[in-house]
Tab-separated table of C-alpha atoms and ligand atoms in Angstrom:
chain	number	residue	atom	x	y	z
A	1	UNK	CA	-0.151	-0.113	0.167
A	2	UNK	CA	1.216	3.803	-0.294
A	3	UNK	CA	0.766	6.481	2.008
A	4	UNK	CA	0.813	10.532	1.402
A	5	UNK	CA	0.867	12.775	4.221
A	6	UNK	CA	-1.509	15.579	2.886
A	7	UNK	CA	-0.882	17.377	6.071
A	8	UNK	CA	1.080	16.682	9.365
A	9	UNK	CA	1.282	19.761	11.582
A	10	UNK	CA	-0.089	19.207	14.599
A	11	UNK	CA	-3.471	22.011	16.293
A	12	UNK	CA	-2.910	24.360	13.363
A	13	UNK	CA	-1.335	24.789	9.844
A	14	UNK	CA	2.183	25.807	9.563
A	15	UNK	CA	3.802	27.664	7.024
A	16	UNK	CA	4.950	23.934	5.255
A	17	UNK	CA	1.703	22.086	5.974
A	18	UNK	CA	-2.103	21.552	6.274
A	19	UNK	CA	-3.569	19.995	9.436
A	20	UNK	CA	-3.513	16.234	9.857
A	21	UNK	CA	-4.709	13.918	6.441
A	22	UNK	CA	-3.480	10.856	5.015
A	23	UNK	CA	-4.099	9.155	1.749
A	24	UNK	CA	-3.223	5.508	2.048
A	25	UNK	CA	-3.914	3.667	-1.502
A	26	UNK	CA	-3.996	-0.112	-2.753
A	27	UNK	CA	-5.074	-1.893	-5.315
A	28	UNK	CA	-6.739	1.758	-6.605
A	29	UNK	CA	-9.073	1.662	-3.457
A	30	UNK	CA	-8.193	4.957	-1.933
A	31	UNK	CA	-8.629	6.616	1.713
A	32	UNK	CA	-8.654	9.120	3.582
A	33	UNK	CA	-7.160	9.551	7.302
A	34	UNK	CA	-8.327	12.354	8.718
A	35	UNK	CA	-9.180	16.149	7.092
A	36	UNK	CA	-7.682	18.485	9.158
A	37	UNK	CA	-7.332	22.646	8.060
A	38	UNK	CA	-5.812	22.650	4.980
A	39	UNK	CA	-5.650	19.213	3.857
A	40	UNK	CA	-8.313	19.199	0.813
A	41	UNK	CA	-6.218	20.959	-0.969
A	42	UNK	CA	-3.108	19.067	-0.815
A	43	UNK	CA	-5.478	16.466	-1.828
A	44	UNK	CA	-5.773	17.506	-4.866
A	45	UNK	CA	-1.878	17.731	-5.718
A	46	UNK	CA	-2.323	14.445	-5.583
A	47	UNK	CA	-5.752	12.691	-6.940
A	48	UNK	CA	-8.852	14.208	-7.708
A	49	UNK	CA	-11.312	14.965	-5.367
A	50	UNK	CA	-13.628	12.423	-6.663
A	51	UNK	CA	-11.178	9.811	-6.540
A	52	UNK	CA	-12.079	8.863	-2.609
A	53	UNK	CA	-13.209	5.919	-1.891
A	54	UNK	CA	-13.846	6.225	2.305
A	55	UNK	CA	-12.234	8.589	4.995
A	56	UNK	CA	-12.051	7.639	8.436
A	57	UNK	CA	-11.725	10.872	10.835
A	58	UNK	CA	-9.469	9.638	14.075
A	59	UNK	CA	-11.811	12.229	16.336
A	60	UNK	CA	-13.453	15.118	16.210
A	61	UNK	CA	-10.775	18.079	17.098
A	62	UNK	CA	-11.276	20.445	14.170
A	63	UNK	CA	-7.478	19.807	13.488
A	64	UNK	CA	-8.385	15.825	12.143
A	65	UNK	CA	-12.150	16.589	10.616
A	66	UNK	CA	-12.929	20.560	9.450
A	67	UNK	CA	-11.806	20.247	5.812
A	68	UNK	CA	-15.098	17.624	5.519
A	69	UNK	CA	-17.462	21.224	5.617
A	70	UNK	CA	-15.092	22.615	2.275
A	71	UNK	CA	-15.219	18.875	0.717
A	72	UNK	CA	-18.995	18.710	0.760
A	73	UNK	CA	-19.025	21.620	-1.030
A	74	UNK	CA	-16.690	20.440	-3.733
A	75	UNK	CA	-18.226	16.935	-3.849
A	76	UNK	CA	-22.232	18.879	-3.916
A	77	UNK	CA	-21.642	21.282	-6.318
A	78	UNK	CA	-19.065	19.511	-9.020
A	79	UNK	CA	-19.805	20.142	-12.385
A	80	UNK	CA	-19.759	16.947	-13.275
A	81	UNK	CA	-22.881	16.666	-11.711
A	82	UNK	CA	-23.436	14.539	-8.166
A	83	UNK	CA	-20.439	11.859	-6.784
A	84	UNK	CA	-20.944	8.860	-5.103
A	85	UNK	CA	-22.287	8.902	-1.392
A	86	UNK	CA	-19.133	8.726	0.498
A	87	UNK	CA	-18.901	7.036	3.426
A	88	UNK	CA	-17.229	8.270	6.676
A	89	UNK	CA	-16.521	6.991	9.893
A	90	UNK	CA	-15.717	7.954	12.397
A	91	UNK	CA	-16.300	8.166	16.359
A	92	UNK	CA	-19.558	8.883	17.402
A	93	UNK	CA	-20.908	12.649	16.961
A	94	UNK	CA	-19.654	12.885	13.740
A	95	UNK	CA	-22.395	13.898	11.679
A	96	UNK	CA	-23.345	16.004	14.469
A	97	UNK	CA	-19.834	17.447	14.822
A	98	UNK	CA	-19.666	18.214	11.262
A	99	UNK	CA	-22.909	19.596	10.586
A	100	UNK	CA	-22.603	21.436	13.395
A	101	UNK	CA	-19.788	23.819	11.477
A	102	UNK	CA	-22.095	24.870	8.882
A	103	UNK	CA	-23.254	28.117	9.162
A	104	UNK	CA	-26.784	26.322	8.956
A	105	UNK	CA	-26.353	22.523	9.060
A	106	UNK	CA	-27.222	21.694	5.642
A	107	UNK	CA	-30.403	19.435	6.332
A	108	UNK	CA	-31.354	18.690	2.557
A	109	UNK	CA	-28.252	17.190	0.400
A	110	UNK	CA	-26.269	16.159	3.306
A	111	UNK	CA	-26.535	12.637	3.559
A	112	UNK	CA	-26.612	12.807	-0.648
A	113	UNK	CA	-23.720	13.734	0.311
A	114	UNK	CA	-21.966	11.801	3.516
A	115	UNK	CA	-22.659	8.609	4.704
A	116	UNK	CA	-21.581	8.803	8.315
A	117	UNK	CA	-20.793	5.637	9.660
A	118	UNK	CA	-20.168	5.974	13.223
A	119	UNK	CA	-18.394	3.519	14.813
A	120	UNK	CA	-16.674	2.641	18.375
A	121	UNK	CA	-14.188	-0.529	18.543
A	122	UNK	CA	-14.031	-2.894	16.130
A	123	UNK	CA	-12.786	-4.653	12.750
A	124	UNK	CA	-13.508	-2.690	9.368
A	125	UNK	CA	-13.432	-3.924	5.914
A	126	UNK	CA	-13.304	-1.017	3.831
A	127	UNK	CA	-12.045	-2.113	-0.191
A	128	UNK	CA	-8.885	-3.704	0.252
A	129	UNK	CA	-7.940	-2.886	3.607
A	130	UNK	CA	-8.806	-4.611	7.489
A	131	UNK	CA	-9.018	-2.075	9.588
A	132	UNK	CA	-9.024	-2.416	13.205
A	133	UNK	CA	-9.162	0.788	15.727
A	134	UNK	CA	-8.511	0.891	19.194
A	135	UNK	CA	-9.364	3.975	21.658
A	136	UNK	CA	-6.353	5.421	22.878
A	137	UNK	CA	-5.172	8.089	25.074
A	138	UNK	CA	-7.116	11.993	24.433
A	139	UNK	CA	-9.679	14.530	25.990
A	140	UNK	CA	-12.223	13.065	23.172
A	141	UNK	CA	-12.325	9.780	22.001
A	142	UNK	CA	-9.900	9.554	19.385
A	143	UNK	CA	-9.397	6.016	17.396
A	144	UNK	CA	-5.794	5.163	16.360
A	145	UNK	CA	-6.161	2.753	13.077
A	146	UNK	CA	-4.664	-0.347	11.926
A	147	UNK	CA	-4.769	-0.522	8.547
A	148	UNK	CA	-3.648	-3.650	7.399
A	149	UNK	CA	-3.455	-5.041	3.202
A	150	UNK	CA	-1.249	-7.953	1.734
A	151	UNK	CA	0.489	-8.354	4.569
A	152	UNK	CA	1.476	-4.753	5.654
A	153	UNK	CA	0.347	-2.869	8.408
A	154	UNK	CA	0.317	0.413	8.353
A	155	UNK	CA	-0.964	2.031	11.996
A	156	UNK	CA	-1.625	5.791	12.444
A	157	UNK	CA	-1.824	6.719	16.616
A	158	UNK	CA	-4.318	9.630	15.381
A	159	UNK	CA	-3.906	12.132	18.826
A	160	UNK	CA	-2.808	10.082	21.985
A	161	UNK	CA	-1.001	10.384	24.916
A	162	UNK	CA	1.176	7.447	25.867
A	163	UNK	CA	-0.825	4.085	26.580
A	164	UNK	CA	-0.673	0.379	26.016
A	165	UNK	CA	-3.655	0.528	23.077
A	166	UNK	CA	-1.175	2.242	20.493
A	167	UNK	CA	1.272	-0.197	21.574
A	168	UNK	CA	-0.600	-3.257	20.542
A	169	UNK	CA	-2.032	-1.706	17.419
A	170	UNK	CA	1.418	-0.936	16.449
A	171	UNK	CA	2.662	-4.441	16.498
A	172	UNK	CA	5.233	-5.135	14.239
A	173	UNK	CA	3.687	-2.413	11.959
A	174	UNK	CA	5.428	-1.974	9.095
A	175	UNK	CA	5.401	1.354	8.958
A	176	UNK	CA	3.942	3.171	12.597
A	177	UNK	CA	2.843	6.984	11.714
A	178	UNK	CA	3.107	8.370	15.142
A	179	UNK	CA	1.940	11.336	16.889
A	180	UNK	CA	4.969	13.828	18.589
A	181	UNK	CA	3.241	17.017	19.376
A	182	UNK	CA	5.503	18.742	21.921
A	183	UNK	CA	8.550	17.768	23.194
A	184	UNK	CA	9.390	15.876	26.882
A	185	UNK	CA	10.679	19.611	28.536
A	186	UNK	CA	9.031	21.498	29.871
A	187	UNK	CA	6.724	18.687	31.091
A	188	UNK	CA	3.630	18.720	29.107
A	189	UNK	CA	0.224	18.592	30.318
A	190	UNK	CA	-0.384	14.795	30.637
A	191	UNK	CA	-3.318	12.858	28.760
A	192	UNK	CA	-2.987	14.841	25.468
A	193	UNK	CA	-0.267	14.099	23.471
A	194	UNK	CA	3.163	12.553	22.999
A	195	UNK	CA	6.454	13.628	23.312
A	196	UNK	CA	9.590	12.757	21.207
A	197	UNK	CA	10.721	10.525	23.143
A	198	UNK	CA	7.731	8.472	24.167
A	199	UNK	CA	6.734	8.415	20.386
A	200	UNK	CA	9.450	6.553	20.102
A	201	UNK	CA	9.379	4.079	22.968
A	202	UNK	CA	5.871	3.205	21.971
A	203	UNK	CA	7.264	2.583	18.572
A	204	UNK	CA	10.361	0.281	20.276
A	205	UNK	CA	7.915	-1.476	22.858
A	206	UNK	CA	5.599	-2.128	19.642
A	207	UNK	CA	8.316	-3.537	17.119
A	208	UNK	CA	7.427	-1.593	14.643
A	209	UNK	CA	9.648	-1.631	11.363
A	210	UNK	CA	9.765	2.118	10.853
A	211	UNK	CA	8.219	5.107	12.197
A	212	UNK	CA	7.295	7.856	11.140
A	213	UNK	CA	6.912	11.601	13.643
A	214	UNK	CA	4.025	13.545	12.534
A	215	UNK	CA	1.316	16.300	14.450
A	216	UNK	CA	4.383	18.148	15.453
A	217	UNK	CA	3.235	21.750	16.682
A	218	UNK	CA	4.708	24.491	14.980
A	219	UNK	CA	5.464	26.077	17.821
A	220	UNK	CA	8.563	23.299	18.274
A	221	UNK	CA	11.401	22.236	15.760
A	222	UNK	CA	11.229	18.967	14.167
A	223	UNK	CA	15.105	17.899	14.581
A	224	UNK	CA	14.827	18.332	18.629
A	225	UNK	CA	11.640	15.754	18.319
A	226	UNK	CA	13.388	13.585	16.029
A	227	UNK	CA	16.487	13.741	18.779
A	228	UNK	CA	14.434	12.643	21.104
A	229	UNK	CA	13.128	9.663	19.493
A	230	UNK	CA	16.644	8.655	18.555
A	231	UNK	CA	16.879	8.119	21.903
A	232	UNK	CA	14.025	5.724	22.620
A	233	UNK	CA	14.142	4.398	19.166
A	234	UNK	CA	17.177	2.808	16.994
A	235	UNK	CA	14.771	1.209	13.798
A	236	UNK	CA	14.327	3.417	10.696
A	237	UNK	CA	13.183	6.504	12.180
A	238	UNK	CA	11.630	9.674	9.422
A	239	UNK	CA	9.684	12.974	10.225
A	240	UNK	CA	6.654	13.540	8.313
A	241	UNK	CA	5.987	16.291	4.968
A	242	UNK	CA	3.231	17.156	3.788
A	243	UNK	CA	3.336	15.542	0.003
A	244	UNK	CA	5.579	12.780	0.995
A	245	UNK	CA	4.677	9.490	-0.490
A	246	UNK	CA	5.745	6.193	1.405
A	247	UNK	CA	5.765	2.907	0.385
A	248	UNK	CA	4.621	0.408	2.437
B	301	LIG	ZN1	-4.694	17.094	16.466
B	302	LIG	ZN1	-7.094	15.837	19.222
């Protein structure tokens, strides 16, 4: 499968990247994981925005879901006519969250664009992918995702502080896309995000073959975050950049 980073900036866009958005492709099927601020723009640099088969939103913070509002308009008013209804997976409350982000909820037509499938824990088949989710450690319900196809494993952490669920979901992953939002010093608030060092530690305990750090907040130095992760993880290590594609 292929992973393309549409955006990887944590909490708010940086000068060089939109917020979270990841395109995962295999056998012609296109799955988007998260669609935060600006990610819809990036998407169009890679594929036709009509060509998406499903979306999975990890959680309902705006930096992970708000471009579903813009994407609604792009799909509903496309000059080529109505597009197929798009399945949008997410935690309970996804439909209300997106609907309430409009000035007035688009009662007519909303469900002609998105088919919201609100889910808790489970295993889902999305085209060629087997997707296993798990609730991670964040102030709102957030799902980390283990995406498998053809014997390969991609794990996406969503937003999480330290937790064992993410270690299990990333077990032996070929690529672990893991958030590392802030440095270890000064001590960050508990129960929200990982530090670079914690991301490395979780990847090492999971036995992940490759670690890609993402969701760095623009306040922080990415090189310092990489250096932290190197202290606890000795496998292949990268920093996500908008526009990069990985073969998994
Ligand atoms: Zn976030
Ligand atoms: Zn969040």
